[in-house]
Amino acid sequence: MTETAPRPTLEAVAARAGVSRATVSRVVNGGDGVRDPLVERVRRAVDELGYVPNQAARSLVTKRHDAVAVVVAEPETRVFADPFFALQLRGISKELTAHDNQLVLLLTEGRDDHARVGRYLAGGHVDGALVFSLHLDDPLPGLIRRAGVPTVFGGRPGWSDGDGDSDGGDVVYVDSDNRGGARDAVRHLVGLGRTRVAHITGPLDQTSAADRLDGFRDVMPDADPRLVVPGDFTPAGGERAMRGLLDHCPDVDAVFAANDLTAAGALRVLREHGRRVPEDVAVIGFDDMLAVTEQTDPPLTTVRQDIEEMGRLMARLLLRGLDRRTAEVPGATRSGVVLPTTLVRRASA
Amino acid sequence: MTETAPRPTLEAVAARAGVSRATVSRVVNGGDGVRDPLVERVRRAVDELGYVPNQAARSLVTKRHDAVAVVVAEPETRVFADPFFALQLRGISKELTAHDNQLVLLLTEGRDDHARVGRYLAGGHVDGALVFSLHLDDPLPGLIRRAGVPTVFGGRPGWSDGDGDSDGGDVVYVDSDNRGGARDAVRHLVGLGRTRVAHITGPLDQTSAADRLDGFRDVMPDADPRLVVPGDFTPAGGERAMRGLLDHCPDVDAVFAANDLTAAGALRVLREHGRRVPEDVAVIGFDDMLAVTEQTDPPLTTVRQDIEEMGRLMARLLLRGLDRRTAEVPGATRSGVVLPTTLVRRASA
């Protein structure tokens, strides 16, 4: 523990400068109405004593912290294991830093800790919050609403019940066109002449995963139900799902995986079983994360979404809402922004 | 932006409960001197209105936030690229969560942002701070001292000048026995009969890197100076250094790399140049991070330090200093704890 000397007080500064407490307060808080020579004397006393204004008291008055919380509704282990979050945080960090706002990342061990996150958000420590990777039954949206901090969501929130947000009009989010991207991927597989196209889903309590499944069904409305198998956005989930597919549908000739990590797991299992990619089974992922697509064998065909840009836009929309001077966000509606996706063709499909 | 309804006020609760404002305030802040039936009425009104106490005002009184800041003195890109930080944060997160304290990770783009971190720390948002990866000329220690928050450092801080911390007695840190671990590694290489033992250093403005170099020199006091080459704890730095070594000292027969990531880079360059490991060149790293040692070819001999445990102990020492009830920290002195290291022998040496 660094044991610090007691902090110099406002009174000490006033005594040193030979002025009243109120004068010091006015100078320190940037107020007007103090004559220049007095301002100079107060400033010198502040410097000499190393006085630091009590920021907690001060921000009670200004109600501004120049700090933004980021909450990822996943355990910290996943935040560090999945490069998706690092990319989104990179975009957020660049935008907040450009506006001299502090990025405050609130980490948790899991959902049990979300009440504590809600308390921190309610505690007057940040001007707003950026929240992503929400799951349907997560208590966070309610906690955030009660905390009363302006919030922008990463990914379209899934609630539409009578929970006070039913009109959806006051929720702002940044998302990708998950459904359209999924349609592009599945159409590409069909265009290659594949007839037994499988889908390994993401966690279906997240709208991104549900929307990608909807896109798959748009193109394959009559798919064999055994060709749709659950995954969880992780390589281990992709491996498990691919093993199940090979067991129950050995004639599978294409896989649309809900994200790149899932596809990487599926590719490993296909190789283990001696299936050639793309000759025997074509594979497409979603995300286009370099950290994953550079490592897969063969190189992964995937649906690209600009994850870093999503983070940047979340931060920009929030700062605009807080009346900071930021650039316009093209294409933003009252609900936010939905970014387009692109199919990136490599060797796996 | 979530546009929230105005938060119910203390006055609204008082009106609903039919009591005075002061009574509500006493109940909400857990004070005594209020009769039980009144307490019950106030609590019911609080629940019915969904009243949330103004935590900013409240923590001005209690001066307690149940939140701890973590500052990594590296750009956010490195925090997410180097598994060392994820491991240390895992230990910190587990310990803080066990004591219902919120982990507040303050991310930056680089050193230019450290003044803003200092302002946040001074702003009354956290009870203490855990700071790691300090570099010698970093302004953070001074900013933290002025912020007046209790702090535990990860790694022995390097300053010993007249900067107000000259006695060192009030700085608490958790570290590994970097010098002893380095000695073990180099002695092992000498024991294998190697005579041209090189060292790729870490960034020498960090004490961990400087201590490992000292350990190398303890065993090799008369080493050819060309065998000591600078690295920066990254794989790219390891590659660069190894190329230089092969150019200037082609007879090198062993490398002690300052960490596992550096060793991984060196191994790649050795393979490129057709040098067999360990037959032609033996290689030892430092850290024993599974994410790295599992991937290297051949498996990496390394000096193991318990990174997650270091994080856990940092958090525990801080909470103890804040008078929270935590377990004893065995072996802790007034300055902190230094953990032992172990040589883990695999195929590379």
XYZ file of C-alpha atoms in Angstrom:
698
model
C 0.000 0.000 0.000
C 1.380 3.414 -0.868
C 0.798 5.422 2.299
C 0.372 8.944 1.083
C 0.718 12.170 2.991
C -2.656 13.830 3.728
C -3.871 15.766 0.701
C -3.613 19.551 0.956
C -7.051 21.091 1.506
C -8.865 24.001 -0.102
C -8.383 25.846 3.194
C -4.610 25.400 3.014
C -4.574 26.853 -0.494
C -6.724 29.797 0.645
C -4.365 30.495 3.558
C -1.285 30.280 1.365
C -2.752 32.597 -1.283
C -4.206 34.962 1.295
C -7.692 34.793 -0.219
C -11.048 33.396 0.832
C -12.096 29.766 0.475
C -14.803 30.836 -1.996
C -12.245 32.547 -4.222
C -10.089 29.409 -4.370
C -13.162 27.360 -5.195
C -14.133 29.729 -8.023
C -10.649 29.648 -9.545
C -10.278 25.883 -9.249
C -13.664 25.256 -10.849
C -12.909 27.570 -13.738
C -15.587 30.089 -12.738
C -15.467 33.768 -13.655
C -15.573 36.854 -11.516
C -12.107 36.616 -9.985
C -9.549 39.343 -10.764
C -6.474 38.225 -12.705
C -3.854 38.925 -10.009
C -5.879 36.850 -7.530
C -6.229 34.016 -10.070
C -2.443 34.073 -10.433
C -1.891 33.927 -6.659
C -4.324 31.032 -6.247
C -2.755 29.102 -9.126
C 0.699 29.521 -7.600
C -0.520 28.283 -4.209
C -2.188 25.296 -5.895
C 1.070 24.398 -7.634
C 3.247 24.908 -4.569
C 1.062 22.742 -2.328
C 0.301 20.135 -4.991
C -3.408 20.657 -4.360
C -5.751 18.271 -6.189
C -9.404 19.332 -6.267
C -11.793 16.806 -4.760
C -13.057 15.423 -8.038
C -15.851 13.456 -6.421
C -17.379 16.603 -4.956
C -16.662 18.485 -8.147
C -18.338 15.983 -10.446
C -21.415 16.097 -8.220
C -21.681 19.695 -9.396
C -20.612 19.308 -13.018
C -22.153 15.827 -13.343
C -19.466 15.032 -15.861
C -16.685 12.493 -15.493
C -15.245 12.247 -19.029
C -15.360 8.496 -18.566
C -17.389 5.806 -20.304
C -17.994 2.290 -18.986
C -17.752 -0.742 -21.235
C -19.596 -3.842 -20.099
C -19.171 -7.155 -21.903
C -21.877 -9.518 -20.692
C -19.480 -12.470 -20.660
C -17.035 -13.853 -18.050
C -13.601 -12.195 -18.232
C -12.093 -15.490 -19.427
C -14.141 -15.247 -22.655
C -13.387 -11.549 -23.075
C -9.700 -12.398 -23.309
C -10.073 -15.676 -25.255
C -12.234 -14.365 -28.131
C -10.514 -11.813 -30.404
C -13.952 -10.369 -31.280
C -13.961 -8.431 -28.007
C -10.393 -7.153 -28.421
C -11.335 -5.784 -31.852
C -14.503 -4.096 -30.626
C -12.624 -2.619 -27.651
C -9.927 -1.330 -30.011
C -12.513 0.692 -31.931
C -14.074 1.976 -28.717
C -10.696 2.870 -27.209
C -9.574 4.856 -30.253
C -12.775 6.893 -30.372
C -12.919 7.595 -26.629
C -9.234 8.534 -26.501
C -9.688 10.923 -29.435
C -12.209 12.754 -27.230
C -10.130 12.473 -24.045
C -12.638 10.170 -22.365
C -11.417 7.373 -20.100
C -12.397 3.816 -21.087
C -13.534 2.021 -17.926
C -13.866 -1.721 -18.621
C -15.997 -3.447 -15.979
C -14.975 -7.120 -15.858
C -16.934 -9.898 -14.164
C -16.682 -13.605 -13.482
C -20.189 -14.079 -14.874
C -23.840 -13.132 -14.682
C -23.973 -13.378 -10.887
C -21.850 -10.241 -10.801
C -24.094 -8.096 -12.978
C -25.928 -6.608 -9.984
C -22.571 -5.245 -8.802
C -21.932 -3.792 -12.279
C -25.348 -2.112 -12.058
C -24.380 -0.561 -8.711
C -21.129 0.770 -10.161
C -22.989 2.286 -13.114
C -25.483 3.884 -10.720
C -22.640 5.199 -8.586
C -21.863 8.326 -10.563
C -18.528 7.125 -11.910
C -19.172 7.357 -15.669
C -21.137 9.517 -18.111
C -22.492 6.602 -20.111
C -22.123 2.932 -20.926
C -21.408 0.744 -23.940
C -22.797 -2.742 -23.465
C -22.276 -5.768 -25.652
C -22.769 -9.520 -25.936
C -26.134 -9.353 -24.138
C -28.060 -12.595 -23.635
C -31.863 -12.692 -23.626
C -32.466 -13.386 -19.937
C -29.667 -11.136 -18.715
C -30.645 -8.780 -15.851
C -28.238 -6.115 -17.177
C -30.674 -4.071 -19.333
C -33.002 -3.617 -16.352
C -30.101 -2.764 -14.042
C -28.773 -0.244 -16.555
C -32.188 1.378 -16.948
C -32.468 1.771 -13.189
C -28.896 3.104 -13.027
C -30.052 5.916 -15.291
C -26.901 6.143 -17.453
C -27.147 6.787 -21.194
C -26.297 3.563 -23.003
C -25.533 2.306 -26.497
C -25.747 -1.428 -27.142
C -23.479 -3.517 -29.363
C -25.856 -5.831 -31.206
C -29.637 -5.429 -31.358
C -31.074 -6.135 -27.890
C -33.482 -9.041 -27.915
C -36.112 -7.957 -25.439
C -39.517 -6.866 -26.701
C -41.675 -7.762 -23.717
C -43.534 -5.529 -21.284
C -40.336 -4.745 -19.434
C -40.672 -1.023 -20.007
C -38.747 -1.112 -23.271
C -41.552 -2.576 -25.338
C -41.686 0.226 -27.886
C -37.986 -0.217 -28.586
C -37.873 3.432 -29.633
C -35.494 4.551 -26.915
C -32.842 1.852 -27.373
C -29.839 2.695 -29.524
C -27.602 -0.023 -30.901
C -24.944 -0.747 -33.509
C -25.207 -4.037 -35.335
C -24.204 -5.822 -38.532
C -26.603 -7.196 -41.097
C -26.383 -10.682 -39.619
C -29.370 -12.074 -41.497
C -28.299 -10.704 -44.900
C -24.712 -11.922 -44.374
C -25.940 -15.406 -43.511
C -28.113 -15.464 -46.644
C -25.073 -14.554 -48.788
C -23.048 -17.386 -47.259
C -25.721 -20.054 -47.720
C -26.543 -18.883 -51.260
C -22.858 -19.199 -52.113
C -22.833 -22.819 -50.873
C -25.997 -23.617 -52.854
C -24.418 -21.960 -55.895
C -21.488 -24.389 -55.594
C -24.017 -27.195 -56.073
C -24.083 -28.328 -52.436
C -27.318 -30.044 -51.426
C -26.696 -31.103 -47.795
C -25.881 -27.711 -46.250
C -25.597 -27.684 -42.437
C -25.629 -24.746 -40.011
C -23.772 -24.725 -36.698
C -25.529 -21.974 -34.744
C -24.256 -19.547 -32.116
C -25.896 -19.259 -28.679
C -29.514 -18.632 -29.675
C -30.174 -16.392 -26.664
C -28.180 -13.741 -28.567
C -29.817 -11.882 -31.452
C -26.697 -12.123 -33.638
C -26.931 -15.928 -33.540
C -30.728 -15.953 -33.963
C -30.503 -13.585 -36.966
C -27.856 -15.764 -38.672
C -30.081 -18.811 -38.216
C -32.982 -16.843 -39.751
C -30.765 -16.007 -42.746
C -29.918 -19.713 -43.157
C -33.645 -20.579 -43.064
C -34.484 -17.819 -45.582
C -32.437 -19.738 -48.174
C -33.089 -23.290 -46.877
C -36.703 -23.204 -45.645
C -37.038 -26.989 -45.946
C -33.668 -28.013 -44.493
C -33.437 -31.386 -42.752
C -33.718 -30.388 -39.053
C -30.755 -32.644 -38.228
C -28.580 -30.285 -40.325
C -29.096 -27.442 -37.822
C -26.937 -28.088 -34.741
C -26.228 -25.865 -31.738
C -22.847 -24.238 -31.112
C -21.694 -21.474 -28.786
C -19.311 -19.228 -30.782
C -16.247 -21.170 -29.468
C -13.868 -23.596 -31.264
C -14.767 -26.355 -28.767
C -18.459 -25.849 -29.578
C -17.652 -26.084 -33.303
C -15.787 -29.354 -32.762
C -18.635 -30.871 -30.769
C -21.235 -29.831 -33.342
C -19.170 -31.112 -36.291
C -18.702 -34.524 -34.610
C -22.479 -34.726 -34.144
C -23.079 -33.786 -37.782
C -20.695 -36.450 -39.092
C -22.394 -39.031 -36.838
C -25.984 -38.215 -37.780
C -25.647 -36.775 -41.298
C -22.522 -38.363 -42.802
C -23.574 -37.088 -46.252
C -23.184 -33.422 -45.183
C -21.377 -31.558 -48.002
C -21.309 -27.959 -46.680
C -21.269 -26.134 -43.337
C -22.173 -22.532 -42.576
C -20.684 -21.899 -39.139
C -22.106 -19.020 -37.062
C -18.650 -17.486 -36.545
C -14.984 -18.001 -37.476
C -14.030 -19.669 -34.183
C -16.809 -22.231 -34.674
C -15.614 -22.832 -38.263
C -12.023 -23.346 -37.013
C -13.250 -26.084 -34.658
C -15.293 -27.716 -37.437
C -12.280 -27.690 -39.794
C -10.145 -29.514 -37.210
C -12.734 -32.293 -36.852
C -13.174 -32.621 -40.638
C -9.390 -33.039 -40.995
C -9.348 -35.654 -38.199
C -12.013 -37.611 -40.098
C -10.177 -37.406 -43.409
C -12.786 -35.198 -45.073
C -11.233 -32.862 -47.638
C -12.175 -29.143 -47.514
C -13.654 -27.863 -49.806
C -13.834 -30.975 -52.055
C -15.888 -33.148 -49.648
C -17.261 -30.468 -47.342
C -17.242 -26.713 -48.042
C -17.042 -24.463 -44.953
C -17.940 -20.787 -44.428
C -17.559 -18.767 -41.234
C -18.701 -15.315 -40.050
C -16.616 -12.325 -38.757
C -13.410 -12.398 -40.842
C -11.114 -12.081 -37.855
C -7.507 -12.188 -39.053
C -6.357 -13.894 -35.852
C -8.538 -16.872 -36.832
C -8.717 -16.876 -40.630
C -4.922 -16.645 -40.972
C -4.489 -19.825 -38.945
C -7.094 -22.118 -40.521
C -6.171 -24.818 -43.010
C -7.383 -24.209 -45.706
C -7.849 -20.405 -45.534
C -11.418 -19.665 -44.465
C -14.156 -18.255 -46.688
C -16.221 -16.061 -44.391
C -18.733 -13.219 -44.032
C -16.838 -10.080 -43.115
C -18.232 -7.619 -40.580
C -16.205 -4.578 -39.502
C -15.962 -5.265 -35.781
C -13.563 -2.429 -34.937
C -15.813 0.018 -36.802
C -18.813 -1.225 -34.796
C -16.959 -0.348 -31.597
C -15.972 3.065 -32.935
C -19.561 3.862 -33.936
C -20.943 2.749 -30.556
C -18.585 5.195 -28.827
C -19.385 7.957 -31.319
C -23.157 7.569 -30.943
C -22.817 7.690 -27.166
C -20.609 10.796 -27.190
C -23.013 12.520 -29.609
C -25.850 11.736 -27.232
C -23.798 13.271 -24.421
C -23.467 16.447 -26.513
C -19.766 16.086 -27.110
C -18.578 17.433 -30.444
C -18.081 14.367 -32.595
C -18.427 13.689 -36.284
C -21.781 12.766 -37.795
C -22.575 9.075 -37.925
C -23.725 8.440 -41.515
C -26.804 6.284 -41.824
C -27.702 6.520 -38.137
C -31.404 6.421 -37.351
C -32.955 7.022 -33.962
C -32.331 3.343 -33.157
C -28.727 3.309 -34.313
C -26.797 1.849 -37.200
C -26.765 -1.499 -39.011
C -23.572 -2.055 -40.989
C -23.418 -4.110 -44.203
C -21.470 -7.361 -44.485
C -19.438 -8.830 -47.370
C -18.661 -12.374 -48.383
C -14.880 -12.889 -48.499
C -13.999 -15.883 -50.698
C -10.963 -17.962 -49.818
C -10.163 -21.670 -50.250
C -12.609 -23.351 -47.821
C -15.719 -22.762 -50.002
C -29.100 6.361 -25.939
C -31.533 4.859 -23.482
C -33.683 7.785 -22.412
C -34.654 6.873 -18.903
C -37.517 8.180 -16.843
C -36.349 10.668 -14.181
C -35.054 8.833 -11.128
C -37.328 8.958 -8.090
C -35.961 11.383 -5.534
C -35.428 11.178 -1.799
C -38.277 13.683 -1.482
C -40.650 11.369 -3.369
C -39.786 8.515 -1.015
C -40.347 10.763 2.021
C -43.754 11.854 0.688
C -44.794 8.285 -0.093
C -43.739 7.024 3.350
C -45.145 10.074 5.126
C -41.882 10.789 6.944
C -39.251 13.506 6.812
C -36.421 13.670 4.277
C -33.911 13.195 7.112
C -35.593 9.975 8.201
C -35.390 8.523 4.707
C -31.752 9.506 4.492
C -30.964 7.809 7.827
C -32.712 4.582 6.799
C -31.141 4.475 3.348
C -27.660 5.044 4.733
C -28.048 2.319 7.342
C -27.924 4.764 10.252
C -29.512 4.085 13.642
C -32.069 6.037 15.638
C -35.124 5.316 13.484
C -38.020 3.323 14.998
C -38.697 -0.068 13.362
C -42.183 0.700 12.001
C -40.818 3.809 10.265
C -37.899 1.810 8.839
C -40.438 -0.634 7.423
C -42.530 2.168 5.853
C -39.473 3.787 4.260
C -38.231 0.456 2.888
C -41.631 -0.237 1.328
C -41.693 3.212 -0.315
C -38.144 2.665 -1.612
C -39.188 -0.642 -3.175
C -42.434 0.675 -4.639
C -40.792 3.676 -6.284
C -37.641 1.818 -7.347
C -35.588 4.470 -5.560
C -31.817 4.188 -6.042
C -29.765 6.220 -3.549
C -27.440 8.741 -5.140
C -24.308 6.679 -4.795
C -22.003 9.532 -5.691
C -23.247 11.605 -2.771
C -23.302 8.536 -0.555
C -19.735 7.481 -1.271
C -18.616 11.020 -0.437
C -19.812 10.195 3.077
C -18.770 6.553 3.342
C -15.665 7.071 1.164
C -16.046 3.507 -0.018
C -16.854 2.298 -3.516
C -16.171 -1.456 -3.350
C -14.287 -1.022 -6.599
C -10.609 -1.417 -7.463
C -8.891 0.015 -10.530
C -6.426 -2.025 -12.550
C -3.966 -0.092 -14.659
C -1.678 -1.845 -17.133
C 0.968 0.617 -18.246
C 0.819 -0.639 -21.851
C -1.370 0.246 -24.857
C -4.632 -1.737 -24.958
C -3.394 -3.565 -28.069
C -0.607 -5.178 -26.017
C -2.939 -5.938 -23.108
C -5.015 -8.115 -25.421
C -2.110 -9.560 -27.464
C 0.031 -10.829 -24.565
C -1.545 -13.670 -22.541
C 0.528 -12.564 -19.520
C -1.977 -9.795 -18.810
C -5.027 -12.043 -19.225
C -3.530 -14.441 -16.645
C -2.728 -11.705 -14.146
C -6.204 -10.202 -14.596
C -7.754 -13.635 -14.055
C -6.130 -13.872 -10.620
C -7.137 -10.314 -9.763
C -10.713 -10.847 -10.966
C -11.206 -14.015 -8.918
C -9.967 -12.396 -5.721
C -11.920 -9.151 -6.141
C -15.127 -11.013 -7.044
C -14.759 -13.236 -3.985
C -14.924 -10.026 -1.924
C -17.701 -8.428 -4.031
C -15.421 -5.687 -5.313
C -15.810 -4.431 -8.881
C -12.767 -4.750 -11.165
C -12.410 -1.481 -13.081
C -9.871 -1.889 -15.884
C -8.613 1.474 -17.143
C -7.438 1.024 -20.733
C -5.299 3.506 -22.685
C -3.813 3.929 -26.126
C -0.421 4.624 -24.549
C 1.590 6.730 -22.162
C 0.108 10.014 -23.398
C -3.136 8.958 -21.730
C -1.680 8.324 -18.284
C -2.514 11.831 -17.055
C -6.189 11.059 -17.743
C -5.850 7.779 -15.816
C -4.399 9.782 -12.928
C -7.423 12.116 -13.015
C -9.810 9.151 -12.940
C -7.954 7.662 -9.961
C -8.109 11.018 -8.185
C -11.809 11.317 -8.955
C -13.138 9.229 -6.100
C -14.268 6.303 -8.255
C -12.251 3.476 -6.679
C -10.911 2.447 -3.270
C -7.484 1.470 -4.534
C -5.410 0.580 -7.556
C -3.394 -2.355 -8.870
C -0.741 -1.217 -11.326
C 1.483 -3.358 -13.480
C 3.967 -3.335 -16.334
C 5.480 -0.018 -15.201
C 8.379 1.405 -17.198
C 11.145 3.443 -15.583
C 10.292 6.884 -16.939
C 6.524 6.444 -16.667
C 4.661 9.384 -15.067
C 2.108 6.995 -13.512
C 3.726 6.483 -10.080
C 3.807 10.235 -9.502
C 0.244 10.652 -10.757
C -0.932 7.834 -8.494
C 0.808 9.319 -5.476
C -0.881 12.651 -6.104
C -4.227 10.878 -6.631
C -3.882 9.584 -3.073
C -5.274 6.077 -3.702
C -3.766 3.056 -1.952
C -1.831 1.058 -4.536
C -0.130 -2.315 -4.945
C 2.302 -2.761 -7.814
C 2.807 -5.845 -9.958
C 6.570 -6.158 -10.313
C 9.126 -4.255 -8.228
C 8.969 -0.568 -9.176
C 12.257 0.708 -10.538
C 12.419 4.209 -9.157
C 14.816 4.982 -6.303
C 15.505 8.664 -6.967
C 14.532 11.722 -4.977
C 10.989 11.533 -6.336
C 9.477 11.287 -2.877
C 9.635 7.512 -2.791
C 13.354 7.317 -2.149
C 13.072 5.233 1.021
C 10.999 2.626 -0.832
C 9.439 1.679 2.488
C 5.903 2.675 1.549
C 5.698 0.857 -1.783
C 4.077 -2.573 -1.797
C 4.571 -4.940 -4.707
C 4.220 -8.564 -5.771
C 7.001 -9.983 -7.902
C 8.673 -13.227 -8.944
C 12.285 -14.117 -8.276
C 13.327 -12.988 -11.756
C 17.052 -12.990 -11.031
C 17.056 -16.434 -9.388
C 14.934 -17.906 -12.171
C 17.285 -16.536 -14.815
C 20.283 -18.015 -12.972
C 18.577 -21.457 -12.954
C 17.963 -21.255 -16.702
C 21.503 -20.233 -17.618
C 23.071 -22.789 -15.233
C 20.968 -25.480 -16.923
C 22.330 -24.454 -20.337
C 25.906 -24.452 -19.015
C 25.266 -27.866 -17.439
C 24.343 -29.172 -20.904
C 27.862 -28.248 -22.010
C 26.891 -25.132 -23.977
C 29.687 -22.555 -24.239
C 28.165 -19.826 -26.466
C 25.081 -18.949 -24.417
C 23.158 -15.873 -25.625
C 20.515 -13.783 -23.836
C 17.679 -11.976 -25.624
C 16.591 -9.359 -23.072
C 13.185 -7.820 -22.351
C 12.670 -4.034 -22.367
C 15.377 -2.940 -19.922
C 13.297 -0.037 -18.579
C 11.296 -2.702 -16.701
C 12.769 -4.259 -13.560
C 11.651 -7.780 -14.546
C 13.798 -7.582 -17.687
C 16.716 -5.917 -15.876
C 16.635 -8.565 -13.111
C 16.679 -11.430 -15.653
C 19.711 -9.859 -17.337
C 21.409 -9.599 -13.921
C 20.705 -13.302 -13.365
C 22.277 -14.123 -16.740
C 25.372 -12.072 -15.806
C 25.609 -13.742 -12.382
C 26.330 -17.031 -14.172
C 28.125 -15.602 -17.237
C 30.143 -12.647 -15.904
C 32.539 -12.743 -18.861
C 30.014 -13.318 -21.652
C 30.888 -11.996 -25.119
C 28.899 -8.712 -25.220
C 27.606 -9.592 -28.706
C 25.730 -12.506 -27.094
C 23.464 -10.100 -25.167
C 20.889 -8.656 -27.589
C 17.842 -6.481 -26.916
C 14.258 -7.770 -27.234
C 10.926 -6.375 -26.102
C 8.894 -9.334 -24.717
C 7.154 -9.861 -28.120
C 7.567 -12.656 -30.731
C 8.575 -10.073 -33.363
C 11.301 -8.793 -31.027
C 12.512 -12.365 -30.526
C 12.688 -12.918 -34.282
C 14.661 -9.712 -34.847
C 17.107 -10.508 -32.053
C 17.637 -14.103 -33.217
C 18.388 -12.946 -36.774
C 20.992 -10.541 -35.383
C 22.534 -13.292 -33.258
C 22.861 -15.687 -36.217
C 24.454 -12.889 -38.275
C 27.007 -11.765 -35.695
C 27.558 -14.914 -33.613
C 26.848 -17.856 -35.929
C 28.464 -20.205 -33.374
C 25.738 -19.494 -30.768
C 24.699 -22.846 -29.198
C 22.130 -21.754 -26.578
C 19.618 -18.934 -26.029
C 18.013 -17.791 -22.789
C 15.033 -15.674 -23.930
C 13.582 -13.139 -21.455
C 10.064 -14.559 -21.878
C 8.149 -17.296 -23.696
C 6.874 -15.033 -26.486
C 10.458 -13.976 -27.256
C 11.527 -17.639 -27.270
C 8.691 -18.502 -29.695
C 9.977 -15.866 -32.119
C 13.566 -17.127 -31.764
C 12.452 -20.740 -32.422
C 10.752 -19.683 -35.673
C 13.940 -18.012 -36.956
C 16.111 -20.987 -35.941
C 13.812 -23.309 -37.915
C 13.920 -20.966 -40.927
C 17.714 -21.160 -40.819
C 17.762 -24.938 -40.546
C 19.191 -24.956 -37.002
C 17.964 -27.934 -35.003
C 16.608 -27.314 -31.471
C 18.008 -28.476 -29.064
C 20.802 -30.291 -30.952
C 22.378 -27.168 -32.550
C 20.884 -24.468 -30.339
C 19.169 -25.065 -26.972
C 16.424 -22.543 -26.062
C 14.874 -21.609 -22.695
C 12.063 -19.089 -22.090
C 10.504 -17.478 -19.015
C 6.844 -17.485 -17.809
C 5.511 -20.962 -18.713
C 2.367 -19.663 -20.354
C 0.394 -22.592 -21.727
C -0.974 -20.514 -24.612
C 2.626 -20.184 -25.861
C 4.471 -23.299 -24.686
C 1.796 -25.624 -26.115
C 2.272 -24.140 -29.572
C 6.061 -24.089 -29.870
C 7.965 -26.689 -31.830
C 9.721 -28.325 -30.003
C 7.931 -27.920 -26.629
C 9.613 -25.117 -24.698
C 11.811 -25.533 -21.637
C 11.088 -22.469 -19.499
C 11.204 -20.820 -16.076
C 7.758 -21.048 -14.549
C 6.295 -18.142 -12.576
C 2.742 -18.302 -11.232
C 1.261 -15.292 -12.993
C -2.352 -15.851 -11.926
C -1.234 -16.217 -8.303
C 0.692 -12.936 -8.577
C -2.553 -11.212 -9.589
C -4.467 -12.867 -6.778
C -1.885 -11.789 -4.187
C -1.837 -8.197 -5.477
C -5.593 -7.989 -4.969
C -5.391 -9.669 -1.575
C -2.661 -7.344 -0.296
C -4.661 -4.310 -1.420
C -7.898 -5.520 0.199
C -6.015 -6.272 3.438
C -4.630 -2.750 3.396
C -8.189 -1.454 2.936
C -9.189 -3.392 6.083
C -11.378 -5.861 4.252
C -11.465 -9.321 5.814
C -9.183 -11.415 3.607
C -6.938 -14.374 4.277
C -3.363 -13.887 5.432
C -0.749 -13.561 2.710
C 2.026 -15.977 3.751
C 5.522 -14.584 3.435
C 4.371 -10.995 2.952
C 6.701 -8.339 4.309
C 5.955 -4.643 4.546
C 7.133 -4.311 0.923
C 5.108 -7.213 -0.409
C 5.814 -10.694 -1.673
C 8.397 -12.240 -3.992
C 7.304 -15.631 -5.342
C 9.740 -18.422 -6.209
C 10.224 -19.708 -9.768
C 10.848 -23.249 -11.080
C 12.661 -24.538 -14.142
C 10.261 -26.648 -16.252
C 12.232 -28.997 -18.537
C 10.775 -29.865 -21.926
C 12.396 -30.688 -25.300
C 13.935 -27.336 -26.297
C 16.823 -27.523 -23.775
